[in-house]
Short mmCIF file of C-alpha atoms and ligand atoms in Angstrom, two decimals:
data_model
loop_
_atom_site.label_atom_id
_atom_site.label_comp_id
_atom_site.label_asym_id
_atom_site.label_seq_id
_atom_site.Cartn_x
_atom_site.Cartn_y
_atom_site.Cartn_z
CA UNK O 1 -10.90 -0.11 -25.33
CA UNK O 2 -11.64 -2.97 -23.07
CA UNK O 3 -10.02 -1.40 -19.99
CA UNK O 4 -12.39 1.55 -20.22
CA UNK O 5 -15.53 -0.53 -19.88
CA UNK O 6 -17.51 0.58 -16.91
CA UNK O 7 -17.86 -1.80 -14.04
CA UNK O 8 -14.58 -3.52 -14.80
CA UNK O 9 -12.43 -4.54 -11.86
CA UNK O 10 -10.14 -1.59 -11.31
CA UNK O 11 -7.21 -3.84 -10.46
CA UNK O 12 -7.42 -5.32 -13.97
CA UNK O 13 -6.85 -1.98 -15.70
CA UNK O 14 -3.19 -1.76 -16.79
CA UNK O 15 -3.00 1.72 -15.36
CA UNK O 16 0.20 1.47 -13.36
CA UNK O 17 2.63 3.29 -15.62
CA UNK O 18 6.39 3.47 -15.42
CA UNK O 19 7.77 6.51 -17.22
CA UNK O 20 11.48 6.54 -17.82
CA UNK O 21 13.40 9.23 -19.67
CA UNK O 22 15.65 7.84 -22.40
CA UNK O 23 19.40 8.29 -21.81
CA UNK O 24 18.37 11.29 -19.73
CA UNK O 25 21.62 13.20 -19.19
CA UNK O 26 22.88 12.51 -22.69
CA UNK O 27 19.52 13.46 -24.22
CA UNK O 28 19.57 16.79 -22.38
CA UNK O 29 23.05 17.55 -23.72
CA UNK O 30 22.00 16.66 -27.27
CA UNK O 31 18.88 18.79 -26.95
CA UNK O 32 20.91 21.75 -25.74
CA UNK O 33 23.53 21.39 -28.47
CA UNK O 34 21.98 20.23 -31.75
CA UNK O 35 25.48 19.69 -33.18
CA UNK O 36 25.57 16.57 -31.02
CA UNK O 37 22.51 15.06 -32.71
CA UNK O 38 23.16 11.52 -33.91
CA UNK O 39 26.68 11.44 -32.47
CA UNK O 40 28.15 9.07 -29.93
CA UNK O 41 27.71 11.22 -26.84
CA UNK O 42 28.50 10.29 -23.27
CA UNK O 43 28.21 12.33 -20.11
CA UNK O 44 30.94 11.77 -17.58
CA UNK O 45 34.44 12.55 -16.42
CA UNK O 46 37.03 12.83 -19.19
CA UNK O 47 40.01 12.24 -16.90
CA UNK O 48 42.12 9.11 -16.73
CA UNK O 49 39.78 7.57 -14.16
CA UNK O 50 36.55 9.06 -15.41
CA UNK O 51 33.45 6.93 -15.77
CA UNK O 52 30.47 7.08 -18.12
CA UNK O 53 27.40 8.42 -16.35
CA UNK O 54 25.07 8.27 -19.35
CA UNK O 55 25.41 7.25 -22.98
CA UNK O 56 23.37 8.30 -26.01
CA UNK O 57 21.83 5.53 -28.09
CA UNK O 58 24.38 5.94 -30.92
CA UNK O 59 27.09 5.41 -28.28
CA UNK O 60 25.29 2.35 -26.97
CA UNK O 61 25.42 0.83 -30.43
CA UNK O 62 29.13 0.46 -29.78
CA UNK O 63 28.51 -1.29 -26.50
CA UNK O 64 29.13 1.76 -24.36
CA UNK O 65 27.28 1.65 -21.06
CA UNK O 66 27.19 3.78 -17.99
CA UNK O 67 29.52 2.97 -15.13
CA UNK O 68 32.05 1.95 -17.77
CA UNK O 69 35.53 3.46 -17.44
CA UNK O 70 35.86 6.32 -19.90
CA UNK O 71 39.07 4.81 -21.26
CA UNK O 72 37.10 1.72 -22.34
CA UNK O 73 34.40 3.87 -23.90
CA UNK O 74 37.02 5.79 -25.85
CA UNK O 75 38.44 2.55 -27.17
CA UNK O 76 35.03 1.37 -28.29
CA UNK O 77 34.28 4.63 -30.06
CA UNK O 78 37.23 6.78 -31.11
CA UNK O 79 34.76 9.45 -32.27
CA UNK O 80 33.21 9.66 -28.80
CA UNK O 81 32.01 13.06 -27.63
CA UNK O 82 32.53 13.43 -23.89
CA UNK O 83 30.42 16.05 -22.15
CA UNK O 84 31.15 16.93 -18.53
CA UNK O 85 28.11 16.46 -16.28
CA UNK O 86 25.94 19.42 -15.30
CA UNK O 87 24.16 17.95 -12.33
CA UNK O 88 22.27 21.08 -11.31
CA UNK O 89 20.99 21.47 -14.83
CA UNK O 90 19.78 17.86 -14.96
CA UNK O 91 18.09 18.34 -11.63
CA UNK O 92 16.21 21.36 -12.94
CA UNK O 93 15.08 19.48 -16.04
CA UNK O 94 14.07 16.57 -13.81
CA UNK O 95 11.88 18.92 -11.77
CA UNK O 96 10.26 20.14 -15.00
CA UNK O 97 9.50 16.58 -16.05
CA UNK O 98 7.96 15.74 -12.68
CA UNK O 99 5.96 18.95 -12.65
CA UNK O 100 4.56 18.12 -16.06
CA UNK O 101 3.56 14.64 -14.86
CA UNK O 102 1.78 16.15 -11.88
CA UNK O 103 -0.25 18.47 -14.11
CA UNK O 104 -1.83 15.42 -15.73
CA UNK O 105 -1.80 12.68 -13.09
CA UNK O 106 -2.55 13.01 -9.40
CA UNK O 107 -0.76 9.90 -8.26
CA UNK O 108 2.93 10.17 -9.10
CA UNK O 109 5.73 8.42 -7.29
CA UNK O 110 9.10 9.69 -8.39
CA UNK O 111 11.74 7.02 -7.93
CA UNK O 112 14.78 8.65 -9.44
CA UNK O 113 15.89 11.74 -11.27
CA UNK O 114 14.29 10.51 -14.49
CA UNK O 115 11.74 7.86 -13.55
CA UNK O 116 8.32 7.79 -11.99
CA UNK O 117 5.48 5.40 -11.41
CA UNK O 118 2.02 6.78 -12.10
CA UNK O 119 -1.38 5.40 -11.26
CA UNK O 120 -3.71 6.53 -14.05
CA UNK O 121 -6.59 4.20 -13.27
CA UNK O 122 -8.56 7.15 -11.96
CA UNK O 123 -7.77 9.36 -14.95
CA UNK O 124 -9.92 7.51 -17.48
CA UNK O 125 -12.84 9.88 -17.51
CA UNK O 126 -10.61 12.87 -18.19
CA UNK O 127 -7.93 11.39 -20.39
CA UNK O 128 -9.09 7.98 -21.51
CA UNK O 129 -7.48 4.60 -21.05
CA UNK O 130 -3.85 4.14 -19.94
CA UNK O 131 -2.57 4.04 -23.55
CA UNK O 132 -3.96 7.48 -24.15
CA UNK O 133 -2.64 8.98 -20.92
CA UNK O 134 0.78 7.51 -21.60
CA UNK O 135 0.81 8.82 -25.16
CA UNK O 136 -0.22 12.25 -23.94
CA UNK O 137 2.55 12.34 -21.35
CA UNK O 138 5.19 11.27 -23.85
CA UNK O 139 3.99 13.79 -26.39
CA UNK O 140 3.99 16.66 -23.92
CA UNK O 141 7.47 15.79 -22.65
CA UNK O 142 8.65 15.71 -26.27
CA UNK O 143 6.97 18.98 -27.24
CA UNK O 144 7.47 21.02 -24.10
CA UNK O 145 10.86 19.75 -22.97
CA UNK O 146 12.31 18.41 -26.21
CA UNK O 147 13.18 15.06 -24.69
CA UNK O 148 12.45 11.40 -25.46
CA UNK O 149 10.85 9.12 -22.91
CA UNK O 150 9.42 5.65 -22.75
CA UNK O 151 6.42 4.32 -20.88
CA UNK O 152 5.41 0.86 -19.80
CA UNK O 153 2.00 0.02 -18.37
CA UNK O 154 0.63 -2.95 -16.50
CA UNK O 155 -1.47 -4.06 -13.58
CA UNK O 156 1.67 -4.05 -11.43
CA UNK O 157 4.62 -1.77 -10.98
CA UNK O 158 7.12 -4.58 -11.47
CA UNK O 159 5.73 -5.47 -14.88
CA UNK O 160 5.28 -1.82 -15.85
CA UNK O 161 8.98 -1.30 -15.29
CA UNK O 162 9.83 -4.33 -17.39
CA UNK O 163 7.51 -3.05 -20.11
CA UNK O 164 9.09 0.40 -20.24
CA UNK O 165 12.51 -1.21 -20.65
CA UNK O 166 11.13 -3.29 -23.52
CA UNK O 167 9.61 -0.19 -25.10
CA UNK O 168 12.89 1.72 -25.26
CA UNK O 169 13.95 3.86 -26.89
CA UNK O 170 11.14 6.36 -27.36
CA UNK O 171 8.38 3.79 -27.08
CA UNK O 172 5.15 2.85 -25.37
CA UNK O 173 4.08 -0.61 -24.28
CA UNK O 174 0.95 -1.34 -22.29
CA UNK O 175 0.50 -4.95 -21.20
CA UNK O 176 -3.15 -5.88 -20.61
CA UNK O 177 -3.79 -7.99 -17.51
CA UNK O 178 -4.63 -11.14 -19.43
CA UNK O 179 -1.53 -10.76 -21.62
CA UNK O 180 0.90 -10.41 -18.71
CA UNK O 181 1.99 -14.02 -18.40
CA UNK O 182 2.51 -14.38 -22.16
CA UNK O 183 4.44 -11.10 -22.32
CA UNK O 184 6.80 -12.20 -19.55
CA UNK O 185 7.28 -15.84 -20.58
CA UNK O 186 10.13 -15.43 -23.11
CA UNK O 187 12.00 -12.73 -21.15
CA UNK O 188 15.15 -13.58 -19.16
CA UNK O 189 14.57 -13.91 -15.42
CA UNK O 190 17.01 -11.05 -14.78
CA UNK O 191 14.54 -8.44 -16.01
CA UNK O 192 12.61 -8.91 -12.77
CA UNK O 193 13.78 -6.39 -10.24
CA UNK O 194 15.25 -8.42 -7.39
CA UNK O 195 16.54 -11.32 -9.49
CA UNK O 196 20.23 -10.47 -9.46
CA UNK O 197 23.32 -12.25 -10.75
CA UNK O 198 23.45 -14.71 -7.88
CA UNK O 199 19.81 -15.69 -8.24
CA UNK O 200 20.25 -15.93 -12.00
CA UNK O 201 23.20 -18.26 -11.53
CA UNK O 202 21.20 -20.43 -9.16
CA UNK O 203 18.32 -20.62 -11.61
CA UNK O 204 20.66 -21.29 -14.49
CA UNK O 205 21.88 -24.40 -12.67
CA UNK O 206 18.30 -25.66 -12.81
CA UNK O 207 18.17 -24.90 -16.51
CA UNK O 208 15.94 -21.91 -15.90
CA UNK O 209 16.63 -18.82 -18.00
CA UNK O 210 13.26 -17.38 -18.88
CA UNK O 211 10.38 -16.25 -16.76
CA UNK O 212 8.23 -18.89 -18.42
CA UNK O 213 10.63 -21.56 -17.18
CA UNK O 214 10.76 -20.01 -13.73
CA UNK O 215 7.00 -20.33 -13.53
CA UNK O 216 7.28 -24.09 -13.86
CA UNK O 217 9.42 -24.49 -10.75
CA UNK O 218 7.74 -25.86 -7.63
CA UNK O 219 7.43 -23.23 -4.87
CA UNK O 220 9.85 -25.13 -2.62
CA UNK O 221 12.57 -25.06 -5.26
CA UNK O 222 11.97 -21.40 -5.93
CA UNK O 223 12.20 -20.65 -2.22
CA UNK O 224 15.49 -22.49 -1.99
CA UNK O 225 17.03 -20.44 -4.81
CA UNK O 226 15.44 -17.06 -4.18
CA UNK O 227 14.92 -17.08 -0.43
CA UNK O 228 12.16 -15.07 1.24
CA UNK O 229 11.40 -13.05 -1.85
CA UNK O 230 10.39 -16.16 -3.81
CA UNK O 231 6.58 -15.79 -3.39
CA UNK O 232 6.65 -12.19 -4.55
CA UNK O 233 8.77 -13.05 -7.58
CA UNK O 234 6.48 -15.98 -8.37
CA UNK O 235 3.49 -13.64 -8.36
CA UNK O 236 5.27 -11.24 -10.70
CA UNK O 237 6.26 -14.13 -12.97
CA UNK O 238 2.78 -15.57 -13.28
CA UNK O 239 1.14 -12.20 -13.75
CA UNK O 240 -0.86 -12.12 -10.53
CA UNK O 241 1.11 -9.41 -8.74
CA UNK O 242 -0.95 -6.26 -8.28
CA UNK O 243 1.47 -4.01 -6.40
CA UNK O 244 0.79 -0.40 -7.26
CA UNK O 245 2.47 2.76 -6.09
CA UNK O 246 4.90 2.56 -3.21
CA UNK O 247 4.26 2.09 0.43
CA UNK O 248 6.06 3.86 3.18
CA UNK O 249 8.85 2.22 5.03
CA UNK O 250 8.10 2.70 8.69
CA UNK O 251 10.09 5.56 10.11
CA UNK O 252 13.39 3.81 9.99
CA UNK O 253 16.57 5.73 9.67
CA UNK O 254 20.19 5.11 8.89
CA UNK O 255 23.28 7.16 9.38
CA UNK O 256 26.89 7.50 10.30
CA UNK O 257 28.76 9.17 13.13
CA UNK O 258 32.39 10.10 13.58
CA UNK O 259 34.44 11.30 16.52
CA UNK O 260 37.75 12.98 15.92
CA UNK O 261 40.84 12.98 18.07
CA UNK O 262 41.32 16.64 17.49
CA UNK O 263 38.62 19.27 17.42
CA UNK O 264 37.62 20.48 14.01
CA UNK O 265 37.80 24.26 13.89
CA UNK O 266 38.26 25.01 10.22
CA UNK O 267 34.83 25.53 8.59
CA UNK O 268 36.10 24.22 5.27
CA UNK O 269 37.26 21.08 7.01
CA UNK O 270 33.90 20.54 8.74
CA UNK O 271 32.13 21.04 5.45
CA UNK O 272 34.40 18.49 3.82
CA UNK O 273 33.82 15.90 6.53
CA UNK O 274 30.06 16.39 6.38
CA UNK O 275 30.17 15.99 2.62
CA UNK O 276 31.95 12.67 2.94
CA UNK O 277 29.47 11.49 5.56
CA UNK O 278 26.46 12.58 3.49
CA UNK O 279 27.89 10.69 0.53
CA UNK O 280 28.34 7.57 2.65
CA UNK O 281 24.79 7.72 3.95
CA UNK O 282 23.40 8.30 0.46
CA UNK O 283 25.35 5.36 -0.91
CA UNK O 284 23.96 3.21 1.85
CA UNK O 285 20.43 4.35 0.97
CA UNK O 286 20.91 3.49 -2.67
CA UNK O 287 22.38 0.14 -1.81
CA UNK O 288 19.29 -0.64 0.23
CA UNK O 289 16.89 0.67 -2.36
CA UNK O 290 15.66 3.43 -0.05
CA UNK O 291 15.04 7.14 -0.26
CA UNK O 292 14.88 9.62 2.62
CA UNK O 293 12.35 12.32 3.33
CA UNK O 294 14.38 13.84 6.11
CA UNK O 295 17.88 14.30 7.36
CA UNK O 296 19.38 14.96 10.78
CA UNK O 297 22.66 16.57 11.72
CA UNK O 298 24.20 15.86 15.10
CA UNK O 299 27.10 17.85 16.50
CA UNK O 300 29.06 17.58 19.72
CA UNK O 301 31.53 20.10 21.07
CA UNK O 302 34.63 19.17 23.13
CA UNK O 303 32.74 19.96 26.37
CA UNK O 304 30.09 17.36 25.51
CA UNK O 305 27.33 19.75 24.46
CA UNK O 306 25.31 17.94 21.84
CA UNK O 307 22.78 19.35 19.43
CA UNK O 308 20.68 17.72 16.74
CA UNK O 309 18.99 19.60 13.94
CA UNK O 310 16.69 18.11 11.34
CA UNK O 311 15.07 19.11 8.11
CA UNK O 312 12.24 17.66 6.05
CA UNK O 313 12.99 17.34 2.36
CA UNK O 314 10.55 18.54 -0.26
CA UNK O 315 11.47 15.61 -2.45
CA UNK O 316 12.74 12.33 -1.05
CA UNK O 317 16.26 11.59 -2.09
CA UNK O 318 19.09 9.09 -2.12
CA UNK O 319 21.49 11.66 -3.50
CA UNK O 320 24.64 12.51 -1.59
CA UNK O 321 24.63 15.94 -3.15
CA UNK O 322 21.14 16.69 -1.87
CA UNK O 323 21.84 15.37 1.61
CA UNK O 324 25.06 17.36 1.73
CA UNK O 325 23.26 20.59 0.80
CA UNK O 326 20.85 20.17 3.70
CA UNK O 327 23.38 18.96 6.23
CA UNK O 328 25.82 21.74 5.46
CA UNK O 329 23.01 24.30 5.60
CA UNK O 330 22.03 23.01 9.06
CA UNK O 331 25.62 23.27 10.18
CA UNK O 332 26.04 26.79 8.82
CA UNK O 333 23.18 27.85 11.08
CA UNK O 334 24.85 26.34 14.15
CA UNK O 335 28.39 27.34 13.34
CA UNK O 336 28.51 30.36 15.58
CA UNK O 337 27.27 28.45 18.63
CA UNK O 338 29.61 25.52 18.06
CA UNK O 339 32.96 26.73 16.77
CA UNK O 340 34.73 23.52 17.76
CA UNK O 341 33.38 20.16 16.67
CA UNK O 342 34.47 16.89 18.22
CA UNK O 343 31.75 14.58 16.89
CA UNK O 344 29.41 14.82 13.93
CA UNK O 345 26.64 12.55 12.72
CA UNK O 346 24.56 12.52 9.57
CA UNK O 347 21.35 10.54 9.49
CA UNK O 348 18.71 9.94 6.82
CA UNK O 349 15.19 9.64 8.21
CA UNK O 350 11.61 8.96 7.08
CA UNK O 351 12.79 6.30 4.72
CA UNK O 352 10.72 4.93 1.91
CA UNK O 353 11.16 2.15 -0.54
CA UNK O 354 12.56 3.22 -3.83
CA UNK O 355 10.65 0.83 -6.02
CA UNK O 356 9.32 -2.65 -6.43
CA UNK O 357 8.49 -3.39 -2.83
CA UNK O 358 11.43 -5.77 -2.65
CA UNK O 359 14.33 -5.28 -0.29
CA UNK O 360 16.76 -5.26 -3.15
CA UNK O 361 19.94 -4.36 -1.37
CA UNK O 362 20.45 -7.56 0.49
CA UNK O 363 19.68 -9.45 -2.66
CA UNK O 364 21.57 -8.07 -5.56
CA UNK O 365 22.72 -4.57 -4.91
CA UNK O 366 20.52 -3.62 -7.81
CA UNK O 367 17.97 -0.99 -7.18
CA UNK O 368 15.55 0.15 -9.75
CA UNK O 369 15.87 3.74 -10.67
CA UNK O 370 19.00 4.91 -9.02
CA UNK O 371 20.19 8.33 -9.64
CA UNK O 372 22.25 7.44 -12.66
CA UNK O 373 25.32 9.48 -12.07
CA UNK O 374 25.58 8.57 -8.44
CA UNK O 375 25.01 4.95 -9.29
CA UNK O 376 27.88 5.15 -11.74
CA UNK O 377 29.92 6.77 -9.00
CA UNK O 378 29.04 3.96 -6.58
CA UNK O 379 30.43 1.44 -8.99
CA UNK O 380 33.56 3.44 -9.58
CA UNK O 381 34.07 3.79 -5.83
CA UNK O 382 33.90 0.04 -5.52
CA UNK O 383 36.26 -0.39 -8.39
CA UNK O 384 38.82 2.32 -7.82
CA UNK O 385 38.31 3.64 -4.33
CA UNK O 386 36.82 6.93 -3.30
CA UNK O 387 39.67 9.21 -4.31
CA UNK O 388 39.09 8.38 -7.96
CA UNK O 389 36.08 10.61 -8.28
CA UNK O 390 35.20 12.54 -5.23
CA UNK O 391 33.82 15.86 -6.33
CA UNK O 392 36.53 18.49 -6.52
CA UNK O 393 35.76 20.10 -3.20
CA UNK O 394 35.62 16.87 -1.26
CA UNK O 395 38.87 15.24 -2.27
CA UNK O 396 40.63 14.46 0.93
CA UNK O 397 42.99 11.52 1.02
CA UNK O 398 43.05 11.74 4.82
CA UNK O 399 39.48 10.50 5.07
CA UNK O 400 39.25 6.81 5.80
CA UNK O 401 37.55 4.67 3.19
CA UNK O 402 33.83 4.05 3.51
CA UNK O 403 33.15 1.42 6.09
CA UNK O 404 30.23 -0.71 7.08
CA UNK O 405 29.16 -1.53 3.56
CA UNK O 406 29.35 -5.17 2.63
CA UNK O 407 31.50 -5.81 -0.38
CA UNK O 408 28.58 -6.93 -2.44
CA UNK O 409 29.93 -7.41 -5.88
CA UNK O 410 27.54 -7.28 -8.71
CA UNK O 411 28.06 -7.85 -12.38
CA UNK O 412 24.95 -5.87 -13.04
CA UNK O 413 24.97 -2.31 -14.12
CA UNK O 414 22.53 0.17 -12.77
CA UNK O 415 19.59 0.84 -15.04
CA UNK O 416 20.48 3.75 -17.24
CA UNK O 417 17.80 3.96 -19.81
MG1 MG D 501 16.11 6.69 -17.81
#
């Protein structure tokens, strides 16, 4: 294998892998209930306003996609099997997947519940070239967890992610450095993370649909259509990008704060408000393509006493559910000392880029590797308003709608494979 030759430039080894579980939630449900094998299975809410969070491949054959209203999915497939989501269960299986990856590869960057980038360039002596490491990982996930996954490999994370999508379902595709440009040439420009609907429309006007065509554009034209991210996208397109695993985003934070006219005294009410705020912050993170390694709770009593409490997260997250758990736990500890709450704030800290190294939020709203269910929820919130699917315990029509988020409309769906 050419990549294994000693003395070869390490940056030319296609050892940046993107591992992505196939139809993760749906695959778990099928694994756990063999009667579902081969059927059109979706995970999601069955109610009138339910949305599809994940769809099995047989369901996708009918055009069913996540973030689609369940009523539409039902129309497309009258024989649809709808399974209610078991988020905690998926999270446990996710942890098993990530643990398995860590037993083989030292450098793992988890970017969502079912996706990770791996750098296996240093694993050659132990496990062989990237193809072999990738095959081993897929085989172990299949044998030990009973689940299908796909892996793409390249000299850059952007191309690895494109390759894993091309390999689906249940496939493996490693793109050698010198094959990168040829591999990308016929693909539509939209497969590049960061080239959203608006950029695609702009390129379309120039007659540019494929990455090969994009490559022909002069840099000045590209900059006009794509803005500041043009050079990065040009490097991806011509196969010279070498971005590996993620870099840290410098200690930025984002959050929300609310003051109430009346003191909150009912613990259930405080919990509910914090849940809504955690969800808002998490949505903001996902929109910006960020994950948080920490969270901070701020509380103020009617007499002005203010406390802040923070926690470091074992695993970075952009999940409202995870943030809520931590924020509510922090509050439970302070409850006795602050029985009346006038102001509360929830903040996500120690932010990191989710994937790709591109600030995706301001571009397209698309972010590689969102938590699938929450991404589906984000879209439903935009479409129907929050009350359509707030988790049972958080439904509270009195809460004002989310504010401060631009109404960035996107025809794209979150990645769900
Ligand atoms: Mg997936």
